[in-house]
GROMACS .gro file of C-alpha atoms in nm:
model
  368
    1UNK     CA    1   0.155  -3.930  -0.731
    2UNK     CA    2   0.135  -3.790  -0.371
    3UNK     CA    3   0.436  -3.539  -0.250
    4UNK     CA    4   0.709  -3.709  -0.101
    5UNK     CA    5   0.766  -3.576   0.251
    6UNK     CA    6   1.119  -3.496   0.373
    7UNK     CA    7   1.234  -3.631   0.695
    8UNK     CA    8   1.219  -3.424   1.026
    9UNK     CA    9   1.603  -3.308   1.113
   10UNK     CA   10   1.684  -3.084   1.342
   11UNK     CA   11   1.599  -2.702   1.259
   12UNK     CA   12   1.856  -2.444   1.216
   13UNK     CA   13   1.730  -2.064   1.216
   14UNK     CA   14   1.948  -1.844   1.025
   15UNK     CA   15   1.877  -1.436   0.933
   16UNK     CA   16   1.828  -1.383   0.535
   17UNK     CA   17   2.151  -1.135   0.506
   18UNK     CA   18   2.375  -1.293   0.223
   19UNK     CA   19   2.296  -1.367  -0.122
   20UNK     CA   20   2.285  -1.722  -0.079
   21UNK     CA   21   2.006  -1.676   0.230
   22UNK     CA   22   1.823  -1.442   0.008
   23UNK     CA   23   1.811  -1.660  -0.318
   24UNK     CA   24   1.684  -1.928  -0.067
   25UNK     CA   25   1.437  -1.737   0.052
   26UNK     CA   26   1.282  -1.695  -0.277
   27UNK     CA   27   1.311  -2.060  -0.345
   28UNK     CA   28   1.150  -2.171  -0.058
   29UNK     CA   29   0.854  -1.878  -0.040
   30UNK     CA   30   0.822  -2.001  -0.463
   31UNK     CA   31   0.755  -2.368  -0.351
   32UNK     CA   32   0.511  -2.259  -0.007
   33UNK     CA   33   0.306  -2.035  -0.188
   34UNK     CA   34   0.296  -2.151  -0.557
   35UNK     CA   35   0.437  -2.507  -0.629
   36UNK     CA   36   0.811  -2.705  -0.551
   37UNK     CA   37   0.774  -2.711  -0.967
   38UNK     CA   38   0.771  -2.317  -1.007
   39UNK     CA   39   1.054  -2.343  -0.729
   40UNK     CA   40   1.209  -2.564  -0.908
   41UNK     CA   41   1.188  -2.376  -1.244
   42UNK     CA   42   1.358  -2.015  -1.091
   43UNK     CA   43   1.639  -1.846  -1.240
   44UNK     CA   44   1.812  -1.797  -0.901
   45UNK     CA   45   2.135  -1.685  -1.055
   46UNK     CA   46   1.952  -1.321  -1.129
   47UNK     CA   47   1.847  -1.231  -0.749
   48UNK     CA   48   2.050  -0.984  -0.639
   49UNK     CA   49   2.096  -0.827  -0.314
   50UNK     CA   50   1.981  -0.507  -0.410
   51UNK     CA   51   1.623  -0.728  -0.497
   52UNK     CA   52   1.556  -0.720  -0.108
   53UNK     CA   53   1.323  -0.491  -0.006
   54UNK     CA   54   1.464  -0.212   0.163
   55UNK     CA   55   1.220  -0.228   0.449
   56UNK     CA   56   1.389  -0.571   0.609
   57UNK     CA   57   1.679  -0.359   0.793
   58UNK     CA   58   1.920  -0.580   0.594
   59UNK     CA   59   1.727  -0.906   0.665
   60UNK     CA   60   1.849  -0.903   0.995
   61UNK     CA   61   1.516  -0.980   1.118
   62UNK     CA   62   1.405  -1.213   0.856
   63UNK     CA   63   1.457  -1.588   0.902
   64UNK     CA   64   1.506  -1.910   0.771
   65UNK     CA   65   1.501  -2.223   0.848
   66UNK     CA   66   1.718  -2.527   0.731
   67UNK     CA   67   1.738  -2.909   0.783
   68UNK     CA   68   2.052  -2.984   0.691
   69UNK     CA   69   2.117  -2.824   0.354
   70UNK     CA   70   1.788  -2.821   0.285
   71UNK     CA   71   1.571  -2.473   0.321
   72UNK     CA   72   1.261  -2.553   0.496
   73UNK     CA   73   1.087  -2.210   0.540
   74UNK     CA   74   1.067  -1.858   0.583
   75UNK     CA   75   0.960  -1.578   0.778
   76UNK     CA   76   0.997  -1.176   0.611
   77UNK     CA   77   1.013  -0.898   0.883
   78UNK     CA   78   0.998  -0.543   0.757
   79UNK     CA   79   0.993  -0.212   0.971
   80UNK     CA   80   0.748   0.016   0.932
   81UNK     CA   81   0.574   0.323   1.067
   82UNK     CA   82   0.203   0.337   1.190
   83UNK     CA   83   0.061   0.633   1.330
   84UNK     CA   84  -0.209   0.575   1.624
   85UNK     CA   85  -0.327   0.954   1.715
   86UNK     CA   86  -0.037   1.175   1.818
   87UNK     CA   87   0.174   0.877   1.851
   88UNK     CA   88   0.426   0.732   1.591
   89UNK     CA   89   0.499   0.349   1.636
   90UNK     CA   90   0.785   0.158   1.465
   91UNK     CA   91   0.636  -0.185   1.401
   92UNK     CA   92   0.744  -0.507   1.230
   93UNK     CA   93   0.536  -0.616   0.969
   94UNK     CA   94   0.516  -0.982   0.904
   95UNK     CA   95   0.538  -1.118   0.579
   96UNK     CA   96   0.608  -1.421   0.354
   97UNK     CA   97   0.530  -1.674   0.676
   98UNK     CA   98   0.571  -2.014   0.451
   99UNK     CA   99   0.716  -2.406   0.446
  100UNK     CA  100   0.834  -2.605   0.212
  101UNK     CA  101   0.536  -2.859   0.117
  102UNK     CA  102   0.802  -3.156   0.137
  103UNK     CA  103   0.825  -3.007   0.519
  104UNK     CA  104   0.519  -2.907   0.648
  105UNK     CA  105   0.307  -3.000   0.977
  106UNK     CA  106   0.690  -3.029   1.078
  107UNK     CA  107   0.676  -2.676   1.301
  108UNK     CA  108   0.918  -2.487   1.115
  109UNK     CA  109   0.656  -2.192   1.040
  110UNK     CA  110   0.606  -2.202   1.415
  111UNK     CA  111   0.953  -2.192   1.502
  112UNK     CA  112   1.097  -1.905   1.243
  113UNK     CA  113   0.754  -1.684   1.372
  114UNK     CA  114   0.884  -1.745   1.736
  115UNK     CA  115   1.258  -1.657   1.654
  116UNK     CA  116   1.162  -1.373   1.403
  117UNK     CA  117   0.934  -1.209   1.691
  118UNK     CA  118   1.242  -1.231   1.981
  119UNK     CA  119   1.427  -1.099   1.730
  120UNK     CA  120   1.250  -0.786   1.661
  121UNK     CA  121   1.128  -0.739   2.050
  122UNK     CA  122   1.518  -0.741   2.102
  123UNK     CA  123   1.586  -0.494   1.810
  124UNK     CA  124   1.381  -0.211   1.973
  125UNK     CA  125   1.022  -0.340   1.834
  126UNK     CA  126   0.763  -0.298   2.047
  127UNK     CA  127   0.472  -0.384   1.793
  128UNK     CA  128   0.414  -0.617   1.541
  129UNK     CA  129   0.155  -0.596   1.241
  130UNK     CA  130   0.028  -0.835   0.985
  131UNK     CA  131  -0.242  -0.962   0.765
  132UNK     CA  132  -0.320  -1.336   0.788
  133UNK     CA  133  -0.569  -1.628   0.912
  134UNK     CA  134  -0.749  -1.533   1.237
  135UNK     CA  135  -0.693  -1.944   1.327
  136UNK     CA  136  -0.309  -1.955   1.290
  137UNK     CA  137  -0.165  -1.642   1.458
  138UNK     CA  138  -0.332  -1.592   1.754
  139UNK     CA  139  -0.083  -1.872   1.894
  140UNK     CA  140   0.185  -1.594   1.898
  141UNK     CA  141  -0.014  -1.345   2.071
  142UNK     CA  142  -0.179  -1.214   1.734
  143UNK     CA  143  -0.546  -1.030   1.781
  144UNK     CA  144  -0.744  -0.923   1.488
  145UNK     CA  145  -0.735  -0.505   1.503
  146UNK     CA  146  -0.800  -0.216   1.253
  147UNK     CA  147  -1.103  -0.364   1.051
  148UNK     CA  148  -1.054  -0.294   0.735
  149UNK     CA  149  -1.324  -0.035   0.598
  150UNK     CA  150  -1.448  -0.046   0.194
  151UNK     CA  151  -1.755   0.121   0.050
  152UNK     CA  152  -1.920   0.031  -0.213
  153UNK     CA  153  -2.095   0.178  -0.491
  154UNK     CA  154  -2.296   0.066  -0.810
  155UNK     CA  155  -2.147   0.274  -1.050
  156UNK     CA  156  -2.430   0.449  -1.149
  157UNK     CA  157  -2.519   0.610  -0.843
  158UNK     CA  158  -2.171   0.770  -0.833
  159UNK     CA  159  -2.199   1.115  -0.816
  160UNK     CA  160  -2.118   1.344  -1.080
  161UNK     CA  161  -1.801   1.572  -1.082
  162UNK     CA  162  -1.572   1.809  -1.244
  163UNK     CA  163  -1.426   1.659  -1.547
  164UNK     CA  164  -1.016   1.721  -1.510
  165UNK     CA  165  -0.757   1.625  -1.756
  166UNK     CA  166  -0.621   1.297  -1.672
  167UNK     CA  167  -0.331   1.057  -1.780
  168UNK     CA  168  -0.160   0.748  -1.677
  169UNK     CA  169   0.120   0.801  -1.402
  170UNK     CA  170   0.495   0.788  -1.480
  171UNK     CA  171   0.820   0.769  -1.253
  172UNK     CA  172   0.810   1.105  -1.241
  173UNK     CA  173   0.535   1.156  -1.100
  174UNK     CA  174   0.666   0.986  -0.784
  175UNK     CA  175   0.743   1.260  -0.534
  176UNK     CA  176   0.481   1.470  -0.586
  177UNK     CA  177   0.251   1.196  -0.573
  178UNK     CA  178   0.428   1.081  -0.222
  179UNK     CA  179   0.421   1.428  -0.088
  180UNK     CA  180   0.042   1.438  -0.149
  181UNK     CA  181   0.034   1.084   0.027
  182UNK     CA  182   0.244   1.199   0.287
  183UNK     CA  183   0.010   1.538   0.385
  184UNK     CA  184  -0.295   1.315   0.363
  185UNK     CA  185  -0.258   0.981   0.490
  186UNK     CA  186  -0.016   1.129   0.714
  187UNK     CA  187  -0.253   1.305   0.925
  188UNK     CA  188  -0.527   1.023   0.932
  189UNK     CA  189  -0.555   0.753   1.218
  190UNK     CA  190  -0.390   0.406   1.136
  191UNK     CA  191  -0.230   0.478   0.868
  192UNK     CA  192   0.131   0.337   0.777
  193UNK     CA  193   0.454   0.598   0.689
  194UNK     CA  194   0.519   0.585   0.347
  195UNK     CA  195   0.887   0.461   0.269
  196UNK     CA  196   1.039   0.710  -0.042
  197UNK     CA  197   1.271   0.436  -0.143
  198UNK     CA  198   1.018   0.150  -0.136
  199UNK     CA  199   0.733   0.367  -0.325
  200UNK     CA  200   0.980   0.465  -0.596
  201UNK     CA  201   1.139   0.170  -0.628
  202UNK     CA  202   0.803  -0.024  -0.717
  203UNK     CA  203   0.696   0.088  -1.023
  204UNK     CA  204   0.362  -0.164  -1.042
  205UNK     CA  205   0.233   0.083  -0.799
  206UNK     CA  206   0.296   0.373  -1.004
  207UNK     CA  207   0.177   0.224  -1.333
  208UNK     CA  208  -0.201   0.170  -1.143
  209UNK     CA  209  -0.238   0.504  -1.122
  210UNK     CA  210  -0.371   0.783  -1.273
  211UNK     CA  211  -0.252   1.170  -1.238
  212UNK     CA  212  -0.588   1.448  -1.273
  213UNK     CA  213  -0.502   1.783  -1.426
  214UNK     CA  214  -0.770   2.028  -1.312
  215UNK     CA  215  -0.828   2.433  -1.483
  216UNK     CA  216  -0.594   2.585  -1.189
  217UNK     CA  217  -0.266   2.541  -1.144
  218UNK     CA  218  -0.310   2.456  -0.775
  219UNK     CA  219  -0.592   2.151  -0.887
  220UNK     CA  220  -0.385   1.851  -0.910
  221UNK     CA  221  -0.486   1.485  -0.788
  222UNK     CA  222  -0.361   1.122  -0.803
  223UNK     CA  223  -0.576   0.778  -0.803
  224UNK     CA  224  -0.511   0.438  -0.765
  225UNK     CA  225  -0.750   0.224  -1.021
  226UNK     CA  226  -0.738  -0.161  -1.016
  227UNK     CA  227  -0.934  -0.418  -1.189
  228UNK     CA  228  -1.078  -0.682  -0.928
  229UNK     CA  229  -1.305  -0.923  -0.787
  230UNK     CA  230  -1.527  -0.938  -0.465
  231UNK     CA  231  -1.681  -1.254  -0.462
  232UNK     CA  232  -1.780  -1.397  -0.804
  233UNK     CA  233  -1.802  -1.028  -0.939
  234UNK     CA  234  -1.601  -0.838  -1.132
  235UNK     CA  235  -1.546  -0.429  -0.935
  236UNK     CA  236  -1.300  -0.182  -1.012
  237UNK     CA  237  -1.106  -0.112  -0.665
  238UNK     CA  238  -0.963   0.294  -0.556
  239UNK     CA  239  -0.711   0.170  -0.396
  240UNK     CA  240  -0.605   0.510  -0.272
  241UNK     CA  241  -0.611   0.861  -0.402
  242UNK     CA  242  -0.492   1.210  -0.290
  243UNK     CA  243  -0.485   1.567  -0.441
  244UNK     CA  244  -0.477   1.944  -0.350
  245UNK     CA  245  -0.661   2.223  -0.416
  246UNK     CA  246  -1.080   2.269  -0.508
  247UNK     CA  247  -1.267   1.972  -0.614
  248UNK     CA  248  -0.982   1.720  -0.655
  249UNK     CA  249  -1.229   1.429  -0.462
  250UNK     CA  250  -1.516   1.497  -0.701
  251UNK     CA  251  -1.272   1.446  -1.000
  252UNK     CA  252  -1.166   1.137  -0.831
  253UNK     CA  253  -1.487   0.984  -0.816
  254UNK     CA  254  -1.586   1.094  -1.173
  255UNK     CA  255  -1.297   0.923  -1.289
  256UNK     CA  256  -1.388   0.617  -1.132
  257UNK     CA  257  -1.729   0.625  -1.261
  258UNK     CA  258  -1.620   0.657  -1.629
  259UNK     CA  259  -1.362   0.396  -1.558
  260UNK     CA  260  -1.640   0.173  -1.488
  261UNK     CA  261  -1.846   0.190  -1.708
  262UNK     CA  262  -1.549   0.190  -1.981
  263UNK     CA  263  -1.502  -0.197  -1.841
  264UNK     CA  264  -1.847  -0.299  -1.825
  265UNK     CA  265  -1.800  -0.290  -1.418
  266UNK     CA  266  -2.154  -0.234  -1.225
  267UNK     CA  267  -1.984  -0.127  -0.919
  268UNK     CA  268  -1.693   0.024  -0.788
  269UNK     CA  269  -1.475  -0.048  -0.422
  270UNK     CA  270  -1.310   0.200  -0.236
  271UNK     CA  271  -1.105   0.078   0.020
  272UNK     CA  272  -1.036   0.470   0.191
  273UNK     CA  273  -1.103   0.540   0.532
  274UNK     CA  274  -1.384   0.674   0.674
  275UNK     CA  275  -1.178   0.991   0.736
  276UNK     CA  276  -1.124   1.018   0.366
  277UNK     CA  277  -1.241   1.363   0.137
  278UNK     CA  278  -1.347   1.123  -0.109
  279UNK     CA  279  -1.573   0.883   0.121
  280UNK     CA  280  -1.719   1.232   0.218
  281UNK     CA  281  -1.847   1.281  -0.076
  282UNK     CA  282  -2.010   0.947  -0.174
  283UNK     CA  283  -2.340   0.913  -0.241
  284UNK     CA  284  -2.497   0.635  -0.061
  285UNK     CA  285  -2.867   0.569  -0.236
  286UNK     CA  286  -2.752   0.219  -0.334
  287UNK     CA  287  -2.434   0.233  -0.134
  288UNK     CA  288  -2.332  -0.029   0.144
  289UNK     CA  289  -2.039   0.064   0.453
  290UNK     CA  290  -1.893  -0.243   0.582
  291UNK     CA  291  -1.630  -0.291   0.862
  292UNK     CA  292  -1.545  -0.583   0.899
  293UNK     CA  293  -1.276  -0.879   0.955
  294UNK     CA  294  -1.232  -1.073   0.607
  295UNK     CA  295  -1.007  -1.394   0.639
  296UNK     CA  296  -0.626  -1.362   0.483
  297UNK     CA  297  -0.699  -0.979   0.497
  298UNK     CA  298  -0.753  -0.901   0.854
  299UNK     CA  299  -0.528  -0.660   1.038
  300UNK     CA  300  -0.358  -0.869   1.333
  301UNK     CA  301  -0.172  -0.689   1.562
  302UNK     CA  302   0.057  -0.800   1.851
  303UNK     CA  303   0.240  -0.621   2.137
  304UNK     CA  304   0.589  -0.735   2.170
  305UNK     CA  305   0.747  -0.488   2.467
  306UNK     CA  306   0.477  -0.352   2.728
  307UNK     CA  307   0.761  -0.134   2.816
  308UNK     CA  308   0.888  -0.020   2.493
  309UNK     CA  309   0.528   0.005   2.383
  310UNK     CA  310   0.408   0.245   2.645
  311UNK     CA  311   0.739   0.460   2.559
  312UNK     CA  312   0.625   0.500   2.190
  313UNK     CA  313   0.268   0.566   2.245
  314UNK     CA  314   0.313   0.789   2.575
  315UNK     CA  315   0.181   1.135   2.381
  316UNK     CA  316  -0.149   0.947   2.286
  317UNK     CA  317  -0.196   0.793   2.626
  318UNK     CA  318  -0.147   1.123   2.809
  319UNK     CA  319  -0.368   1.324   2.579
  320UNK     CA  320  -0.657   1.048   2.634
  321UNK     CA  321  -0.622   1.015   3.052
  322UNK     CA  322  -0.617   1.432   3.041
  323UNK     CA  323  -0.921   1.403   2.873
  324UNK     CA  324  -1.157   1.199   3.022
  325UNK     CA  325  -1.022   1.409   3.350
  326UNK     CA  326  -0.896   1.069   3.495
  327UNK     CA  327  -0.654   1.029   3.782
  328UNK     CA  328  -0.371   0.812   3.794
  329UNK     CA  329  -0.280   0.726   4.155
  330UNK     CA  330   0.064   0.845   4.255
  331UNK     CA  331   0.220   0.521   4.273
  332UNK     CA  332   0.120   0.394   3.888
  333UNK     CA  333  -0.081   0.111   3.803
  334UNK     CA  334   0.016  -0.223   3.827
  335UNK     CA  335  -0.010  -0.403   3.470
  336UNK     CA  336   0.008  -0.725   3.400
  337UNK     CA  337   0.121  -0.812   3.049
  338UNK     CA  338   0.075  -1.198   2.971
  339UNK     CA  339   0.380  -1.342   3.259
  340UNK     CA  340   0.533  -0.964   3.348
  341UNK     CA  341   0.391  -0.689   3.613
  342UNK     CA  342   0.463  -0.337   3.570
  343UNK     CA  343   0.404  -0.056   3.757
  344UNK     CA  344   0.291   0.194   3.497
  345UNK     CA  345   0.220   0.565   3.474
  346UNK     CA  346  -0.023   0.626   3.233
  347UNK     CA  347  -0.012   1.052   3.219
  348UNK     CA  348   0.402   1.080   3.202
  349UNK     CA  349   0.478   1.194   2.860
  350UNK     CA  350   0.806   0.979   2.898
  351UNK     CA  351   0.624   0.636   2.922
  352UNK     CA  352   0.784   0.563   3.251
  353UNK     CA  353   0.727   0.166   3.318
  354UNK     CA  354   0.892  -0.004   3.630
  355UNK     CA  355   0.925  -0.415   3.579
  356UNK     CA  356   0.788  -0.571   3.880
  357UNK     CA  357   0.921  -0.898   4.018
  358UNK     CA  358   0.533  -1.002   4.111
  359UNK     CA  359   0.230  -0.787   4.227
  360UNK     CA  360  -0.021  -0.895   4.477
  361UNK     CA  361  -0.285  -0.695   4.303
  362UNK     CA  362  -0.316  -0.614   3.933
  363UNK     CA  363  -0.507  -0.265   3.827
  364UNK     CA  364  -0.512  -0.390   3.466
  365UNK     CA  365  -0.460  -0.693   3.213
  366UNK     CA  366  -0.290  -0.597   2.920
  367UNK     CA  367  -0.307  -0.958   2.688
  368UNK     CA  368  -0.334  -0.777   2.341
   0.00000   0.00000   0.00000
């Protein structure tokens, strides 16, 4: 029997900041992404508040939306930290965009995306990140950005390396393994700021992974190791890895290769950046590199605040004009960003951005 659709009512928007928001939340994202049965089946009496992730700044930014008494959809904002070059960029990350089945091709998505985005441009957010259909989101200024990089490898033309001690990861193996994240990742290109209490608090991600022991003291590495599937075939995915000291990538890779062939797996994913010791030291006889944009796991990225945006990424934008030797005129340049005008100076380490009330000639289009 088809689904019974719910009549249009007017929407209501509300944040996700009590228990009774959040426990809707997880009713209505249940029934958008899995079934209004599974919804239907939920223990809500056991969500607590202390369930929300502590990325959502409270849920302040989240939304949902409500005809009537009934919760239609959702929206999840979370604030994070991306690093572009010698800039640091606090960005809201979109998540858990859903409707109700019973209410969808009714707008509510739309709405809650428009409301959760004004929301966050008025909290401070200059940016906006997510990873979603190319054919949905660009109606809210979304562009697909950071391609996401993965190499991979038939198993047996992995390279050979040191053989370390290794073992699965526990709890408390959670700071060190964050520090090594931390002095890694944190001094690669496009790479998100780790949150301490989000990483400890999931313990799925710490149970993937496996700690490497090598001879030294000082030889110590970490590896994230995940069944999966690219296509119709069956991989083993490195989801990430980090270590210190001699030889830690080579031990890495080992692993991976013995981990493969353990599972019967002819070929093994690493989804590192190009940047990465590890991809450094793969072999590529029967290896392919692809960048590329892969549907529901394409980077999207939006600019919320021209203004706020240029503030935040000023050190990067300097450091670039001074070296291709260019020279901003001494009045700015005049920007125009979707309906606004700015006059906009480029080389000031403060960001400095003047709103214009129109400009009779435009230096530069800034449309994402």
């Amino acid at each position: 029997m088809a689904m019974r659709k719910w009549k249009p009512r007017p929407l209501e928007i509300t944040p996700v900041e009590t228990l009774e928001q959040l426990r809707a939340a997880r009713y209505v994202c249940t029934a958008g992404f899995g079934s209004v049965e599974a919804a239907e089946g939920l223990d809500l009496s056991r969500t607590r508040l202390r369930d929300r992730s502590p990325l959502d700044g409270g849920g302040h930014l989240c939304r949902l939306g409500w005809w009537g008494e009934r919760v239609v959809g959702h929206v999840g904002v979370v604030r994070l930290g991306l690093r572009i070059g010698r800039a640091r960029l606090e960005l809201a990350g979109i998540a858990g965009v859903c409707a109700d089945p019973r209410a969808r091709n009714g707008g509510v998505a739309s709405a809650l995306m428009r409301d959760a985005l004004k929301a966050s441009k008025e909290a401070g957010i200059a940016f906006s990140l997510l990873f979603g259909i190319r054919d949905y989101y660009h109606r809210f200024g979304f562009v697909p950005a950071f391609a996401r990089r993965t190499v991979t490898v038939r198993t047996k033309e992995l390279p050979e390396g040191p053989r370390w001690r290794v073992r699965k990861a526990r709890s408390a193996d959670a700071g060190t393994i964050l520090e090594q994240y931390d002095r890694l990742y944190g001094a690669m290109d496009l790479t998100i700021n780790r949150d301490p209490a989000i990483f400890a608090r999931r313990n799925r991600d710490i149970r993937e992974m496996y700690v490497l022991q090598g001879k030294s003291k000082g030889q110590w590495a970490y590896v994230s190791l995940r069944p999966g599937k690219v296509g119709d075939e069956d991989v083993l995915l490195v989801r990430e890895a980090g270590g210190s000291g001699e030889g830690w990538p080579g031990a890495v890779l080992a692993l991976a290769a013995r981990q493969a062939k353990r599972e019967g797996r002819e070929k093994v994913v690493f989804y590192l950046p190009a940047a990465h010791p590890v991809s450094g030291q793969l072999v590529f006889g029967d290896a392919t590199a692809t960048t590329e944009y892969r549907r529901n796991s394409a980077a999207m990225a939006c600019v919320l605040d021209f203004a706020g945006l240029a503030r935040q990424m000023a050190p990067e934008w300097c450091a670039r004009v001074a070296a291709t030797g260019a020279v901003v005129p001494k009045g700015g340049l005049t920007v125009r960003f979707r309906e606004e005008c700015y006059r906009w100076w480029p080389d000031r380490g403060d960001g400095r951005t003047e709103l214009l009330s129109g400009a009779s000639r435009v230096d530069l289009e800034f449309n994402d």
